[in-house]
Tab-separated table of C-alpha atoms and ligand atoms in Angstrom:
chain	number	residue	atom	x	y	z
A	91	MET	CA	0.013	-0.015	0.022
A	92	PRO	CA	1.319	3.492	-0.871
A	93	GLU	CA	1.535	6.756	0.863
A	94	LEU	CA	-1.249	8.784	-0.836
A	95	VAL	CA	0.686	12.009	-1.011
A	96	GLN	CA	4.173	11.575	-2.476
A	97	GLN	CA	7.173	13.735	-3.603
A	98	LEU	CA	7.740	14.516	-7.280
A	99	PRO	CA	11.346	13.916	-8.391
A	100	ASP	CA	13.497	16.991	-8.989
A	101	GLY	CA	14.544	17.608	-12.571
A	102	PRO	CA	12.702	17.848	-15.926
A	103	ILE	CA	9.344	16.174	-16.170
A	104	ASP	CA	6.820	15.319	-18.913
A	105	PHE	CA	3.232	15.162	-17.643
A	106	ILE	CA	0.913	13.011	-19.661
A	107	GLY	CA	-2.835	13.472	-19.271
A	108	ASP	CA	-5.598	10.882	-19.476
A	109	VAL	CA	-4.704	8.093	-21.989
A	110	HIS	CA	-7.907	5.963	-21.879
A	111	GLY	CA	-6.503	2.904	-23.560
A	112	GLU	CA	-5.171	4.690	-26.689
A	113	LEU	CA	-1.938	2.666	-26.911
A	114	GLU	CA	-0.867	3.880	-30.366
A	115	ALA	CA	-1.254	7.555	-29.481
A	116	LEU	CA	0.738	6.952	-26.257
A	117	GLN	CA	3.583	5.203	-28.110
A	118	ARG	CA	3.791	7.976	-30.746
A	119	LEU	CA	3.851	10.764	-28.035
A	120	LEU	CA	6.517	8.891	-26.068
A	121	SER	CA	8.674	8.777	-29.157
A	122	HIS	CA	8.048	12.441	-30.043
A	123	LEU	CA	9.181	13.288	-26.527
A	124	GLY	CA	12.455	11.314	-27.087
A	125	TYR	CA	11.799	8.387	-24.666
A	126	ARG	CA	13.481	5.107	-25.395
A	127	PRO	CA	11.274	1.851	-25.130
A	128	ASP	CA	12.413	1.217	-21.553
A	129	GLY	CA	11.294	4.691	-20.514
A	130	SER	CA	14.694	6.237	-20.197
A	131	HIS	CA	15.385	9.615	-21.746
A	132	PRO	CA	18.704	10.955	-23.015
A	133	ASP	CA	18.189	14.216	-20.999
A	134	GLY	CA	17.224	12.385	-17.823
A	135	ARG	CA	13.605	13.417	-18.042
A	136	HIS	CA	10.979	11.691	-15.893
A	137	LEU	CA	7.367	10.774	-16.984
A	138	VAL	CA	4.387	11.550	-14.859
A	139	PHE	CA	1.048	10.003	-15.814
A	140	LEU	CA	-2.026	11.911	-14.494
A	141	GLY	CA	-4.324	8.902	-14.183
A	142	ASP	CA	-7.209	7.571	-16.245
A	143	LEU	CA	-4.874	5.237	-18.172
A	144	VAL	CA	-7.741	2.906	-19.053
A	145	ASP	CA	-11.319	2.609	-20.326
A	146	ARG	CA	-13.020	3.361	-23.602
A	147	GLY	CA	-10.040	3.038	-25.975
A	148	PRO	CA	-8.913	-0.041	-27.879
A	149	ASP	CA	-6.148	-1.440	-25.511
A	150	SER	CA	-6.471	-0.590	-21.868
A	151	PRO	CA	-4.588	-3.615	-20.682
A	152	ALA	CA	-1.514	-2.756	-22.830
A	153	VAL	CA	-1.480	0.831	-21.684
A	154	ALA	CA	-1.773	-0.093	-18.027
A	155	LEU	CA	0.961	-2.779	-18.378
A	156	LEU	CA	3.321	-0.384	-20.246
A	157	VAL	CA	2.949	2.400	-17.632
A	158	ARG	CA	3.380	-0.158	-14.919
A	159	GLN	CA	6.647	-1.287	-16.496
A	160	LEU	CA	7.954	2.237	-16.926
A	161	VAL	CA	7.122	2.807	-13.228
A	162	ILE	CA	8.930	-0.427	-12.208
A	163	ASN	CA	11.993	0.709	-14.400
A	164	GLY	CA	12.134	3.885	-12.327
A	165	TYR	CA	11.513	6.315	-15.158
A	166	ALA	CA	7.830	7.149	-14.558
A	167	SER	CA	5.346	7.914	-11.833
A	168	CYS	CA	1.611	7.561	-12.084
A	169	ILE	CA	-1.235	8.917	-9.941
A	170	LEU	CA	-4.697	7.489	-9.579
A	171	GLY	CA	-7.556	8.702	-11.758
A	172	ASN	CA	-11.278	8.254	-11.154
A	173	HIS	CA	-11.291	5.398	-13.804
A	174	GLU	CA	-8.627	3.426	-11.836
A	175	MET	CA	-10.643	4.109	-8.621
A	176	ASN	CA	-13.793	2.685	-10.370
A	177	VAL	CA	-11.826	-0.460	-11.307
A	178	LEU	CA	-10.614	-0.867	-7.751
A	179	LEU	CA	-14.243	-0.389	-6.536
A	180	GLU	CA	-15.218	-3.160	-8.904
A	181	LYS	CA	-17.701	-1.013	-10.807
A	182	LYS	CA	-18.705	-2.627	-14.080
A	183	ARG	CA	-19.397	-0.210	-16.822
A	184	THR	CA	-19.648	-0.394	-20.663
A	185	TYR	CA	-16.389	1.572	-20.844
A	186	ASN	CA	-14.530	-1.009	-18.814
A	187	ARG	CA	-15.486	-4.281	-20.516
A	188	TRP	CA	-11.815	-4.861	-21.024
A	189	LEU	CA	-11.965	-6.384	-17.582
A	190	GLY	CA	-13.844	-9.276	-19.050
A	191	HIS	CA	-17.568	-8.615	-18.203
A	192	CYS	CA	-20.512	-7.657	-20.438
A	193	GLU	CA	-22.313	-5.237	-18.190
A	194	GLY	CA	-23.008	-1.494	-18.625
A	195	MET	CA	-25.448	0.788	-20.456
A	196	PRO	CA	-26.265	-0.021	-24.104
A	197	GLY	CA	-25.008	2.599	-26.558
A	198	PRO	CA	-22.515	3.261	-29.297
A	199	LEU	CA	-19.530	2.525	-27.009
A	200	GLU	CA	-20.510	-1.147	-27.265
A	201	GLN	CA	-19.460	-1.019	-30.895
A	202	ALA	CA	-15.958	0.231	-29.985
A	203	PRO	CA	-13.685	-2.775	-29.759
A	204	GLN	CA	-11.784	-3.286	-26.505
A	205	GLN	CA	-8.930	-5.598	-26.057
A	206	ILE	CA	-9.834	-7.985	-23.080
A	207	ALA	CA	-7.312	-8.454	-20.364
A	208	THR	CA	-6.158	-12.067	-19.626
A	209	ASP	CA	-6.715	-13.191	-16.064
A	210	GLY	CA	-2.970	-12.871	-15.218
A	211	ASP	CA	-2.843	-9.389	-16.738
A	212	ARG	CA	-5.903	-8.223	-14.860
A	213	ILE	CA	-4.404	-9.306	-11.499
A	214	LYS	CA	-1.176	-7.449	-12.377
A	215	ILE	CA	-2.978	-4.275	-13.384
A	216	LEU	CA	-5.158	-4.279	-10.269
A	217	ASP	CA	-2.163	-4.811	-8.043
A	218	PHE	CA	-0.496	-1.918	-9.877
A	219	PHE	CA	-3.506	0.410	-9.385
A	220	ARG	CA	-3.443	-0.372	-5.661
A	221	THR	CA	0.153	1.041	-5.404
A	222	LEU	CA	-0.741	4.417	-6.916
A	223	PRO	CA	-0.682	7.747	-4.868
A	224	VAL	CA	-3.328	10.335	-5.385
A	225	VAL	CA	-1.145	13.411	-5.185
A	226	LEU	CA	2.475	14.306	-6.229
A	227	GLU	CA	4.125	17.558	-5.216
A	228	HIS	CA	7.402	19.396	-4.723
A	229	ASP	CA	8.382	23.012	-3.964
A	230	ALA	CA	7.318	24.253	-7.392
A	231	LEU	CA	4.567	21.880	-8.550
A	232	ARG	CA	1.299	20.238	-7.501
A	233	VAL	CA	-0.094	17.240	-9.469
A	234	VAL	CA	-3.524	15.634	-9.131
A	235	HIS	CA	-5.998	13.910	-11.393
A	236	ALA	CA	-8.940	16.369	-11.310
A	237	CYS	CA	-8.913	18.995	-8.546
A	238	TRP	CA	-6.290	20.409	-6.232
A	239	ASP	CA	-8.011	21.045	-2.849
A	240	ALA	CA	-5.651	21.908	0.031
A	241	ARG	CA	-7.976	20.571	2.694
A	242	ALA	CA	-8.521	17.276	1.026
A	243	VAL	CA	-4.708	16.874	0.492
A	244	GLU	CA	-4.227	17.494	4.225
A	245	VAL	CA	-6.657	14.711	5.078
A	246	LEU	CA	-4.701	12.363	2.760
A	247	ARG	CA	-1.422	13.458	4.248
A	248	ARG	CA	-2.575	12.269	7.632
A	249	SER	CA	-3.614	8.845	6.253
A	250	GLY	CA	-0.189	7.493	6.929
A	251	PRO	CA	2.581	5.654	5.014
A	252	ASP	CA	0.513	2.526	4.288
A	253	ALA	CA	-2.943	3.782	3.272
A	254	ASP	CA	-5.552	1.750	1.318
A	255	VAL	CA	-7.316	4.245	-0.907
A	256	VAL	CA	-10.422	2.027	-1.280
A	257	SER	CA	-11.021	1.871	2.466
A	258	CYS	CA	-10.253	5.670	2.781
A	259	LEU	CA	-12.872	6.446	0.264
A	260	ARG	CA	-15.448	4.067	1.809
A	261	VAL	CA	-14.832	5.475	5.397
A	262	ALA	CA	-15.408	8.957	4.078
A	263	ASP	CA	-18.571	7.901	2.263
A	264	ASP	CA	-19.957	6.265	5.394
A	265	ALA	CA	-19.245	9.283	7.526
A	266	LEU	CA	-21.047	11.459	5.010
A	267	ARG	CA	-23.967	9.103	4.833
A	268	ARG	CA	-24.336	9.337	8.625
A	269	ALA	CA	-24.016	13.167	8.506
A	270	THR	CA	-26.644	13.576	5.759
A	271	MET	CA	-29.121	11.549	7.858
A	272	VAL	CA	-29.350	14.452	10.237
A	273	GLY	CA	-28.805	17.267	7.684
A	274	ALA	CA	-30.341	18.157	4.363
A	275	SER	CA	-29.603	15.806	1.605
A	276	ASP	CA	-27.333	17.316	-1.120
A	277	PRO	CA	-26.781	15.510	-4.367
A	278	CYS	CA	-23.185	16.981	-4.501
A	279	ALA	CA	-22.186	16.044	-0.977
A	280	LYS	CA	-20.240	12.902	-1.845
A	281	ALA	CA	-18.302	14.565	-4.741
A	282	ASN	CA	-17.573	17.723	-2.779
A	283	LEU	CA	-16.901	16.435	0.803
A	284	ASN	CA	-15.278	13.095	0.364
A	285	PRO	CA	-11.651	14.110	0.028
A	286	ILE	CA	-10.661	11.305	-2.279
A	287	ARG	CA	-13.655	11.859	-4.604
A	288	ARG	CA	-12.952	15.643	-4.571
A	289	LEU	CA	-9.319	15.101	-5.695
A	290	LEU	CA	-10.208	12.467	-8.308
A	291	CYS	CA	-13.457	13.862	-9.703
A	292	GLY	CA	-13.567	17.585	-8.752
A	293	PRO	CA	-16.283	19.681	-7.193
A	294	GLU	CA	-19.888	19.678	-8.536
A	295	ILE	CA	-22.948	21.924	-8.268
A	296	PRO	CA	-26.607	20.997	-8.941
A	297	ALA	CA	-27.194	21.117	-12.743
A	298	PHE	CA	-29.308	23.718	-14.559
A	299	GLU	CA	-32.743	22.643	-15.981
A	300	GLY	CA	-32.266	20.543	-19.225
A	301	ALA	CA	-28.793	19.441	-18.387
A	302	SER	CA	-27.771	15.785	-19.253
A	303	ARG	CA	-26.935	15.011	-15.660
A	304	GLN	CA	-28.106	15.841	-12.106
A	305	THR	CA	-24.866	17.555	-11.121
A	306	ILE	CA	-22.298	19.418	-13.174
A	307	ARG	CA	-18.573	20.014	-12.763
A	308	THR	CA	-17.351	23.493	-11.760
A	309	PRO	CA	-14.026	25.255	-12.651
A	310	TRP	CA	-12.281	25.000	-9.278
A	311	TRP	CA	-9.143	26.539	-10.894
A	312	GLU	CA	-10.840	29.926	-11.125
A	313	THR	CA	-10.612	30.144	-7.294
A	314	ASP	CA	-7.266	28.378	-6.901
A	315	HIS	CA	-5.575	30.975	-4.686
A	316	GLY	CA	-3.089	30.838	-1.769
A	317	ASP	CA	-0.595	28.390	-3.422
A	318	ASP	CA	2.022	29.797	-5.787
A	319	ARG	CA	3.019	26.328	-7.094
A	320	ALA	CA	1.892	25.517	-10.561
A	321	CYS	CA	-0.749	22.802	-10.710
A	322	VAL	CA	-1.004	20.121	-13.491
A	323	PHE	CA	-4.154	18.145	-13.725
A	324	GLY	CA	-6.265	16.156	-16.281
A	325	HIS	CA	-9.797	14.790	-16.188
A	326	TYR	CA	-11.742	17.633	-17.993
A	327	CYS	CA	-11.861	16.540	-21.560
A	328	ARG	CA	-11.151	19.732	-23.595
A	329	VAL	CA	-12.535	18.499	-26.927
A	330	PHE	CA	-16.223	18.901	-28.044
A	331	LEU	CA	-17.294	16.729	-30.891
A	332	GLY	CA	-20.572	16.906	-32.766
A	333	GLU	CA	-23.097	19.617	-33.317
A	334	GLY	CA	-26.832	20.313	-32.487
A	335	PRO	CA	-28.715	20.629	-29.234
A	336	ALA	CA	-27.017	17.669	-27.353
A	337	ALA	CA	-23.590	19.121	-28.168
A	338	GLU	CA	-24.679	22.537	-27.072
A	339	ILE	CA	-25.843	21.303	-23.718
A	340	GLU	CA	-22.635	19.436	-23.337
A	341	ARG	CA	-20.598	22.609	-23.855
A	342	ARG	CA	-22.915	24.587	-21.419
A	343	GLU	CA	-22.466	22.027	-18.656
A	344	HIS	CA	-18.656	21.615	-19.149
A	345	PRO	CA	-16.236	23.933	-17.265
A	346	PHE	CA	-14.117	24.383	-20.377
A	347	GLY	CA	-17.204	24.390	-22.752
A	348	GLY	CA	-17.011	28.232	-23.254
A	349	MET	CA	-13.427	28.354	-24.287
A	350	LYS	CA	-12.736	29.091	-27.912
A	351	GLN	CA	-9.479	27.254	-27.969
A	352	ARG	CA	-8.062	24.490	-25.853
A	353	TRP	CA	-4.268	25.005	-25.809
A	354	THR	CA	-4.274	27.335	-22.797
A	355	TRP	CA	-3.452	27.457	-19.194
A	356	ALA	CA	-6.695	26.990	-17.097
A	357	SER	CA	-5.803	29.816	-14.870
A	358	LYS	CA	-2.543	31.716	-14.121
A	359	ARG	CA	-0.686	28.721	-12.713
A	360	THR	CA	-2.978	25.764	-13.353
A	361	ILE	CA	-3.052	23.704	-16.578
A	362	CYS	CA	-5.340	20.906	-17.673
A	363	VAL	CA	-3.769	18.390	-19.991
A	364	ASP	CA	-6.728	16.227	-21.080
A	365	PHE	CA	-7.059	16.955	-24.757
A	366	GLY	CA	-9.839	14.605	-25.419
A	367	ILE	CA	-8.227	11.259	-26.381
A	368	SER	CA	-11.054	9.587	-24.279
A	369	ARG	CA	-13.292	10.309	-27.291
A	370	ARG	CA	-11.009	9.048	-30.072
A	371	TRP	CA	-13.179	5.801	-30.178
A	372	SER	CA	-16.103	7.878	-31.387
A	373	GLU	CA	-14.062	9.525	-34.123
A	374	ARG	CA	-13.019	6.074	-35.146
A	375	LEU	CA	-16.539	4.715	-35.127
A	376	ALA	CA	-17.586	7.694	-37.273
A	377	GLY	CA	-15.018	6.642	-39.779
A	378	ARG	CA	-12.989	9.816	-39.598
A	379	ASP	CA	-9.650	9.912	-41.366
A	380	PRO	CA	-6.977	9.442	-38.603
A	381	ASN	CA	-5.190	12.496	-40.012
A	382	LEU	CA	-8.169	14.639	-39.209
A	383	PHE	CA	-8.756	13.388	-35.643
A	384	GLN	CA	-9.678	16.400	-33.379
A	385	THR	CA	-8.860	14.487	-30.193
A	386	ARG	CA	-5.268	14.510	-28.973
A	387	LEU	CA	-2.997	13.030	-26.357
A	388	ALA	CA	-0.480	15.578	-25.159
A	389	ALA	CA	2.321	16.075	-22.645
A	390	PHE	CA	3.108	19.226	-20.606
A	391	ARG	CA	6.912	19.647	-20.371
A	392	TRP	CA	8.352	21.065	-17.133
A	393	PRO	CA	10.170	23.445	-16.656
A	394	ASP	CA	9.904	24.182	-20.414
A	395	GLU	CA	6.113	24.919	-20.109
A	396	VAL	CA	5.356	23.786	-23.582
A	397	LEU	CA	2.813	21.084	-24.808
A	398	VAL	CA	3.761	18.303	-27.191
A	399	ASP	CA	0.878	16.266	-28.800
A	400	ASP	CA	0.769	12.779	-30.387
A	401	LEU	CA	1.295	14.310	-33.826
A	402	GLY	CA	4.514	15.825	-32.684
A	403	HIS	CA	3.241	19.428	-32.589
A	404	ILE	CA	4.986	21.728	-30.109
A	405	ILE	CA	2.492	24.180	-28.676
A	406	GLN	CA	3.151	27.155	-26.283
A	407	PRO	CA	0.045	27.295	-24.075
A	408	GLY	CA	-1.805	30.534	-24.322
A	409	ALA	CA	-2.816	32.555	-21.168
A	410	ALA	CA	-6.140	31.498	-19.679
A	411	ASP	CA	-7.849	34.687	-20.714
A	412	GLU	CA	-6.845	34.151	-24.307
A	413	GLY	CA	-9.452	31.415	-24.243
A	414	VAL	CA	-12.279	34.064	-24.538
A	415	PHE	CA	-15.786	32.955	-23.929
A	416	LEU	CA	-17.976	32.431	-27.016
B	116	LIG	MN1	-10.964	11.467	-15.089
């Protein structure tokens, strides 16, 4: 069992956002970044994966096993995402049928092929997920899957050197359940008040009428004050595919939905590096030419402060207010 808050290594780092089973994009990105197959880098750079390695894409087992090997080799770190947490909680969904079940909601995702894990690989992958910390940090940087929340990080810091993230999450859920028996019931209480859910999924508010879900995500980074360290996170898919009323609702309920362009900082010192590869399966199903995919996998290079995507583009992220609301 791991310590849930761990130190980042000193030196140059490449942060890679949500991969979601897109093995080929990951392999291309690693090669554009200059990594050798064993994960070493001629300039001594270190890889940090921001979680959500698996689900939806074509080869979740291979992505999880590759990252596991890079971590074992000592060239990479990886934090927990909400999708790894769901696997550890044994939630069976359409998007994680790679685990070898047939459950989940019917829909187009059923048509997207997923490589199924062998029994041996599934055990290896789950054992690997159990070793992952939730937060990494050093004097200049903070790293979390979805949301940096100082109070939640403090709670995790006190969980000791040998914490089991699944029981930590369940203990907090139970405490909240007891608390809401005497208080008003709040549909956002679990997401906002359970420290692990808050860090892995981000804060929520009740949705507006006509939204596609009961609660919607809020842009916590707009009120991220009191910590001068830069913060790198993933989770908030910054690509909006499709048109029409459903797509419009999706943009309205998404914290990045009003941004004209995606290659920006989220706020002055926070940056979200989820450039939508979680949706590449739908581009593939739609028969789109791979050269015209709008979704990307990208890395944020530190201390260089540039982005590199899976096509090898090098992008200087714009200031948050360059995003301009539509
Ligand atoms: Mn996520």
